[in-house]
């Protein structure tokens, strides 16, 4: 009859000890096999990220207002430019032309107080070459006669309207008085003897309003600068104009 023998496992004292896989301390403990968290350096601790606050609505409203303003100004510039372009294509504006045709010295006298009194009669021809543009010459104009830096006489142009493709002859009387003119008269006489002519400058500052068809625009100014060479400054004689040239400029 066979016998059954039961064999039980016996702990071998020489066998290597198995390394525990579970934590050596309970959960929630401040110490573990990885060390004390309170002694970990600050630069190695996990950082907490705080979400940034959303931008204020006031800033977005300001940016929106600036954007709307910029767009409005851009549209305004485009509209004005388009209007000017249309007016230019329709009316084809041309600059007016001016010339000094006649110059008469009616008074040229040196007074006892060394002042010089002068009086001129000037004939100016103004041409408007435009087919669809009229020019209103308004009050407040000024015309002056100069020799070097000395103003000899001054006057003003009459108020009138110049129509399309029109040529207008303007007669202007000018008077003036220059103080301490002894040296000025001597210089004029020497200039005439040396060169045979006297250079004069005539300046015109004229406010005008331009009419495009039935549209009358705002007031602008015509600035005319003329250089005139005359043979002499003889009183009560028509001065011979040897040469003249005029330049025109528009000022808003």
Short mmCIF file of C-alpha atoms in Angstrom, two decimals:
data_model
loop_
_atom_site.label_atom_id
_atom_site.label_comp_id
_atom_site.label_asym_id
_atom_site.label_seq_id
_atom_site.Cartn_x
_atom_site.Cartn_y
_atom_site.Cartn_z
CA UNK A 1 0.00 0.00 0.00
CA UNK A 2 1.55 3.23 -1.10
CA UNK A 3 1.97 6.10 1.22
CA UNK A 4 1.22 9.75 0.30
CA UNK A 5 3.68 12.28 1.57
CA UNK A 6 2.83 15.98 1.80
CA UNK A 7 5.62 18.45 1.12
CA UNK A 8 5.31 22.05 2.32
CA UNK A 9 7.45 24.95 1.08
CA UNK A 10 10.17 25.92 3.44
CA UNK A 11 11.73 29.41 3.59
CA UNK A 12 15.29 29.35 2.35
CA UNK A 13 17.39 31.73 4.46
CA UNK A 14 20.02 32.03 1.68
CA UNK A 15 17.54 33.11 -1.03
CA UNK A 16 17.69 36.82 -2.05
CA UNK A 17 15.03 39.04 -0.55
CA UNK A 18 12.47 40.34 -3.07
CA UNK A 19 12.25 44.16 -3.41
CA UNK A 20 8.86 45.52 -2.45
CA UNK A 21 6.84 47.00 -5.26
CA UNK A 22 4.29 48.80 -3.12
CA UNK A 23 5.02 52.09 -1.29
CA UNK A 24 6.61 51.64 2.06
CA UNK A 25 4.38 54.26 3.64
CA UNK A 26 0.65 54.82 3.38
CA UNK A 27 -0.92 57.25 0.91
CA UNK A 28 -1.03 60.86 2.07
CA UNK A 29 2.16 60.49 4.13
CA UNK A 30 4.73 63.31 3.76
CA UNK A 31 7.58 60.86 3.37
CA UNK A 32 8.14 58.09 0.87
CA UNK A 33 10.92 56.15 -0.64
CA UNK A 34 11.57 59.12 -3.02
CA UNK A 35 12.43 61.42 -0.16
CA UNK A 36 10.83 64.36 1.61
CA UNK A 37 8.97 66.68 -0.82
CA UNK A 38 9.55 69.67 1.46
CA UNK A 39 13.29 69.34 0.88
CA UNK A 40 13.09 69.36 -2.94
CA UNK A 41 14.77 72.55 -4.42
CA UNK A 42 12.39 75.33 -5.48
CA UNK A 43 13.51 75.26 -9.09
CA UNK A 44 12.54 71.57 -9.35
CA UNK A 45 9.06 71.91 -7.91
CA UNK A 46 6.09 71.90 -10.32
CA UNK A 47 4.93 75.46 -11.09
CA UNK A 48 1.38 76.61 -10.99
CA UNK A 49 0.18 78.56 -14.08
CA UNK A 50 -2.28 81.35 -13.42
CA UNK A 51 -4.49 82.10 -16.45
CA UNK A 52 -4.20 85.71 -17.75
CA UNK A 53 -7.18 87.96 -17.35
CA UNK A 54 -9.06 88.60 -20.61
CA UNK A 55 -8.35 92.04 -22.24
CA UNK A 56 -10.60 94.83 -21.19
CA UNK A 57 -13.44 95.77 -23.46
CA UNK A 58 -12.42 99.44 -23.31
CA UNK A 59 -9.23 98.76 -25.24
CA UNK A 60 -11.10 96.90 -27.97
CA UNK A 61 -13.59 99.78 -28.27
CA UNK A 62 -10.75 102.31 -28.69
CA UNK A 63 -9.11 100.19 -31.38
CA UNK A 64 -12.44 99.89 -33.17
CA UNK A 65 -12.96 103.67 -33.09
CA UNK A 66 -9.47 104.29 -34.48
CA UNK A 67 -10.08 101.77 -37.25
CA UNK A 68 -13.43 103.35 -38.18
CA UNK A 69 -11.89 106.84 -38.19
CA UNK A 70 -9.04 105.73 -40.44
CA UNK A 71 -11.44 104.06 -42.85
CA UNK A 72 -13.63 107.19 -42.97
CA UNK A 73 -10.66 109.46 -43.71
CA UNK A 74 -9.45 107.07 -46.40
CA UNK A 75 -12.86 107.04 -48.06
CA UNK A 76 -13.02 110.85 -47.83
CA UNK A 77 -9.63 111.23 -49.52
CA UNK A 78 -10.66 108.79 -52.26
CA UNK A 79 -13.96 110.64 -52.80
CA UNK A 80 -12.27 114.05 -53.01
CA UNK A 81 -9.62 112.71 -55.38
CA UNK A 82 -12.26 111.13 -57.58
CA UNK A 83 -14.27 114.39 -57.67
CA UNK A 84 -11.19 116.40 -58.66
CA UNK A 85 -10.35 113.87 -61.34
CA UNK A 86 -13.88 114.03 -62.77
CA UNK A 87 -13.83 117.85 -62.79
CA UNK A 88 -10.46 117.83 -64.54
CA UNK A 89 -11.62 115.43 -67.23
CA UNK A 90 -14.88 117.29 -67.83
CA UNK A 91 -13.67 120.91 -67.75
CA UNK A 92 -9.98 120.48 -68.73
CA UNK A 93 -8.80 123.58 -66.80
CA UNK A 94 -5.99 125.80 -68.12
CA UNK A 95 -4.02 128.48 -66.31
CA UNK A 96 -4.90 132.10 -67.11
CA UNK A 97 -2.32 134.27 -68.82
CA UNK A 98 -1.23 137.83 -67.91
CA UNK A 99 0.93 140.45 -69.59
CA UNK A 100 2.00 144.06 -68.94
CA UNK A 101 1.22 146.01 -72.12
CA UNK A 102 1.68 149.62 -71.12
CA UNK A 103 3.35 151.53 -68.29
CA UNK A 104 3.15 155.28 -67.80
CA UNK A 105 4.82 157.29 -65.05
CA UNK A 106 2.63 160.31 -64.22
CA UNK A 107 4.53 161.50 -61.14
CA UNK A 108 8.14 161.05 -60.03
CA UNK A 109 9.10 163.80 -57.57
CA UNK A 110 11.63 164.08 -54.79
CA UNK A 111 10.11 166.05 -51.91
CA UNK A 112 11.81 168.39 -49.42
CA UNK A 113 11.75 165.69 -46.72
CA UNK A 114 13.79 163.39 -49.02
CA UNK A 115 10.75 161.21 -49.77
CA UNK A 116 9.97 160.10 -53.31
CA UNK A 117 6.40 160.33 -54.63
CA UNK A 118 5.49 158.21 -57.63
CA UNK A 119 2.36 157.47 -59.66
CA UNK A 120 1.95 154.87 -62.40
CA UNK A 121 -0.73 153.95 -64.91
CA UNK A 122 -0.50 150.27 -65.81
CA UNK A 123 -2.33 148.40 -68.54
CA UNK A 124 -2.68 144.66 -67.94
CA UNK A 125 -4.12 142.07 -70.30
CA UNK A 126 -5.74 139.03 -68.65
CA UNK A 127 -6.65 136.01 -70.77
CA UNK A 128 -8.95 133.17 -69.72
CA UNK A 129 -8.34 130.30 -72.19
CA UNK A 130 -10.89 127.91 -70.63
CA UNK A 131 -14.01 126.89 -72.55
CA UNK A 132 -16.16 125.96 -69.53
CA UNK A 133 -14.60 127.90 -66.64
CA UNK A 134 -15.33 131.49 -65.58
CA UNK A 135 -13.33 133.61 -63.11
CA UNK A 136 -14.75 136.06 -60.56
CA UNK A 137 -12.17 138.71 -59.60
CA UNK A 138 -13.13 139.71 -56.05
CA UNK A 139 -12.39 142.73 -53.87
CA UNK A 140 -9.21 142.83 -51.80
CA UNK A 141 -6.61 142.66 -54.57
CA UNK A 142 -3.23 144.39 -54.41
CA UNK A 143 -0.79 145.34 -57.16
CA UNK A 144 2.63 146.85 -56.41
CA UNK A 145 5.63 148.15 -58.39
CA UNK A 146 9.12 147.46 -57.02
CA UNK A 147 12.65 148.48 -57.84
CA UNK A 148 14.99 146.05 -56.10
CA UNK A 149 13.81 146.01 -52.46
CA UNK A 150 12.02 149.37 -52.68
CA UNK A 151 8.26 149.54 -53.21
CA UNK A 152 7.49 152.51 -55.48
CA UNK A 153 3.68 152.40 -55.89
CA UNK A 154 0.65 150.27 -55.11
CA UNK A 155 -2.97 149.96 -56.20
CA UNK A 156 -5.77 147.42 -56.70
CA UNK A 157 -7.56 145.70 -59.56
CA UNK A 158 -11.29 146.30 -60.11
CA UNK A 159 -13.91 143.68 -59.29
CA UNK A 160 -15.30 141.94 -62.38
CA UNK A 161 -16.29 138.61 -63.91
CA UNK A 162 -14.29 137.10 -66.77
CA UNK A 163 -16.21 134.68 -68.94
CA UNK A 164 -15.15 131.67 -71.00
CA UNK A 165 -12.32 132.16 -73.49
CA UNK A 166 -12.29 135.87 -72.70
CA UNK A 167 -9.55 138.51 -72.93
CA UNK A 168 -9.90 141.52 -70.61
CA UNK A 169 -7.80 144.69 -70.64
CA UNK A 170 -7.43 146.22 -67.16
CA UNK A 171 -6.34 149.79 -66.41
CA UNK A 172 -4.87 150.35 -62.95
CA UNK A 173 -3.76 153.59 -61.28
CA UNK A 174 -1.08 153.28 -58.62
CA UNK A 175 0.51 155.77 -56.26
CA UNK A 176 3.18 155.55 -53.59
CA UNK A 177 5.68 157.34 -51.42
CA UNK A 178 9.14 156.12 -50.43
CA UNK A 179 10.94 157.59 -47.45
CA UNK A 180 14.67 158.49 -47.44
CA UNK A 181 14.83 158.22 -51.23
CA UNK A 182 17.93 160.32 -52.00
CA UNK A 183 20.12 157.27 -52.50
CA UNK A 184 17.29 155.50 -54.37
CA UNK A 185 16.99 158.27 -56.96
CA UNK A 186 20.76 158.33 -57.42
CA UNK A 187 20.80 154.55 -57.92
CA UNK A 188 18.03 154.76 -60.53
CA UNK A 189 19.91 157.41 -62.52
CA UNK A 190 23.15 155.42 -62.41
CA UNK A 191 21.32 152.24 -63.45
CA UNK A 192 19.83 153.96 -66.49
CA UNK A 193 23.14 155.52 -67.57
CA UNK A 194 25.08 152.29 -67.13
CA UNK A 195 22.73 149.73 -68.74
CA UNK A 196 20.19 151.80 -70.67
CA UNK A 197 17.25 150.23 -68.84
CA UNK A 198 15.69 149.96 -65.39
CA UNK A 199 14.43 146.61 -64.07
CA UNK A 200 11.07 146.79 -62.33
CA UNK A 201 8.96 144.10 -60.72
CA UNK A 202 5.18 144.11 -60.66
CA UNK A 203 3.39 141.86 -58.18
CA UNK A 204 -0.32 141.04 -58.17
CA UNK A 205 -2.18 139.36 -55.31
CA UNK A 206 -5.74 138.78 -56.50
CA UNK A 207 -8.54 136.87 -54.68
CA UNK A 208 -10.76 135.00 -57.15
CA UNK A 209 -13.55 132.45 -57.24
CA UNK A 210 -13.58 129.92 -60.06
CA UNK A 211 -16.87 128.86 -61.65
CA UNK A 212 -17.12 125.32 -63.10
CA UNK A 213 -20.31 125.34 -65.17
CA UNK A 214 -22.91 126.42 -62.59
CA UNK A 215 -20.74 125.47 -59.60
CA UNK A 216 -18.98 128.42 -57.93
CA UNK A 217 -16.05 127.23 -55.83
CA UNK A 218 -14.49 128.71 -52.69
CA UNK A 219 -12.13 131.68 -52.86
CA UNK A 220 -8.48 131.20 -53.85
CA UNK A 221 -5.71 133.64 -54.73
CA UNK A 222 -3.88 134.29 -57.98
CA UNK A 223 -0.28 135.34 -57.44
CA UNK A 224 1.29 136.99 -60.50
CA UNK A 225 4.95 138.04 -60.66
CA UNK A 226 6.11 140.11 -63.64
CA UNK A 227 9.62 141.27 -64.48
CA UNK A 228 9.64 144.42 -66.63
CA UNK A 229 12.63 146.21 -68.19
CA UNK A 230 11.86 149.86 -69.11
CA UNK A 231 14.02 152.37 -70.93
CA UNK A 232 13.62 155.17 -68.36
CA UNK A 233 11.45 156.68 -65.65
CA UNK A 234 10.53 159.92 -67.39
CA UNK A 235 7.55 161.79 -65.97
CA UNK A 236 4.38 162.18 -68.10
CA UNK A 237 5.78 159.93 -70.81
CA UNK A 238 4.78 156.47 -71.86
CA UNK A 239 7.66 154.32 -70.73
CA UNK A 240 8.93 151.96 -73.36
CA UNK A 241 8.80 148.36 -72.16
CA UNK A 242 11.87 146.62 -73.58
CA UNK A 243 10.94 143.18 -72.27
CA UNK A 244 8.54 141.58 -69.79
CA UNK A 245 7.62 138.15 -68.50
CA UNK A 246 5.01 137.02 -65.98
CA UNK A 247 4.70 133.93 -63.81
CA UNK A 248 1.45 132.68 -62.35
CA UNK A 249 0.89 130.71 -59.14
CA UNK A 250 -2.26 129.57 -57.37
CA UNK A 251 -2.55 129.73 -53.58
CA UNK A 252 -5.42 128.11 -51.67
#
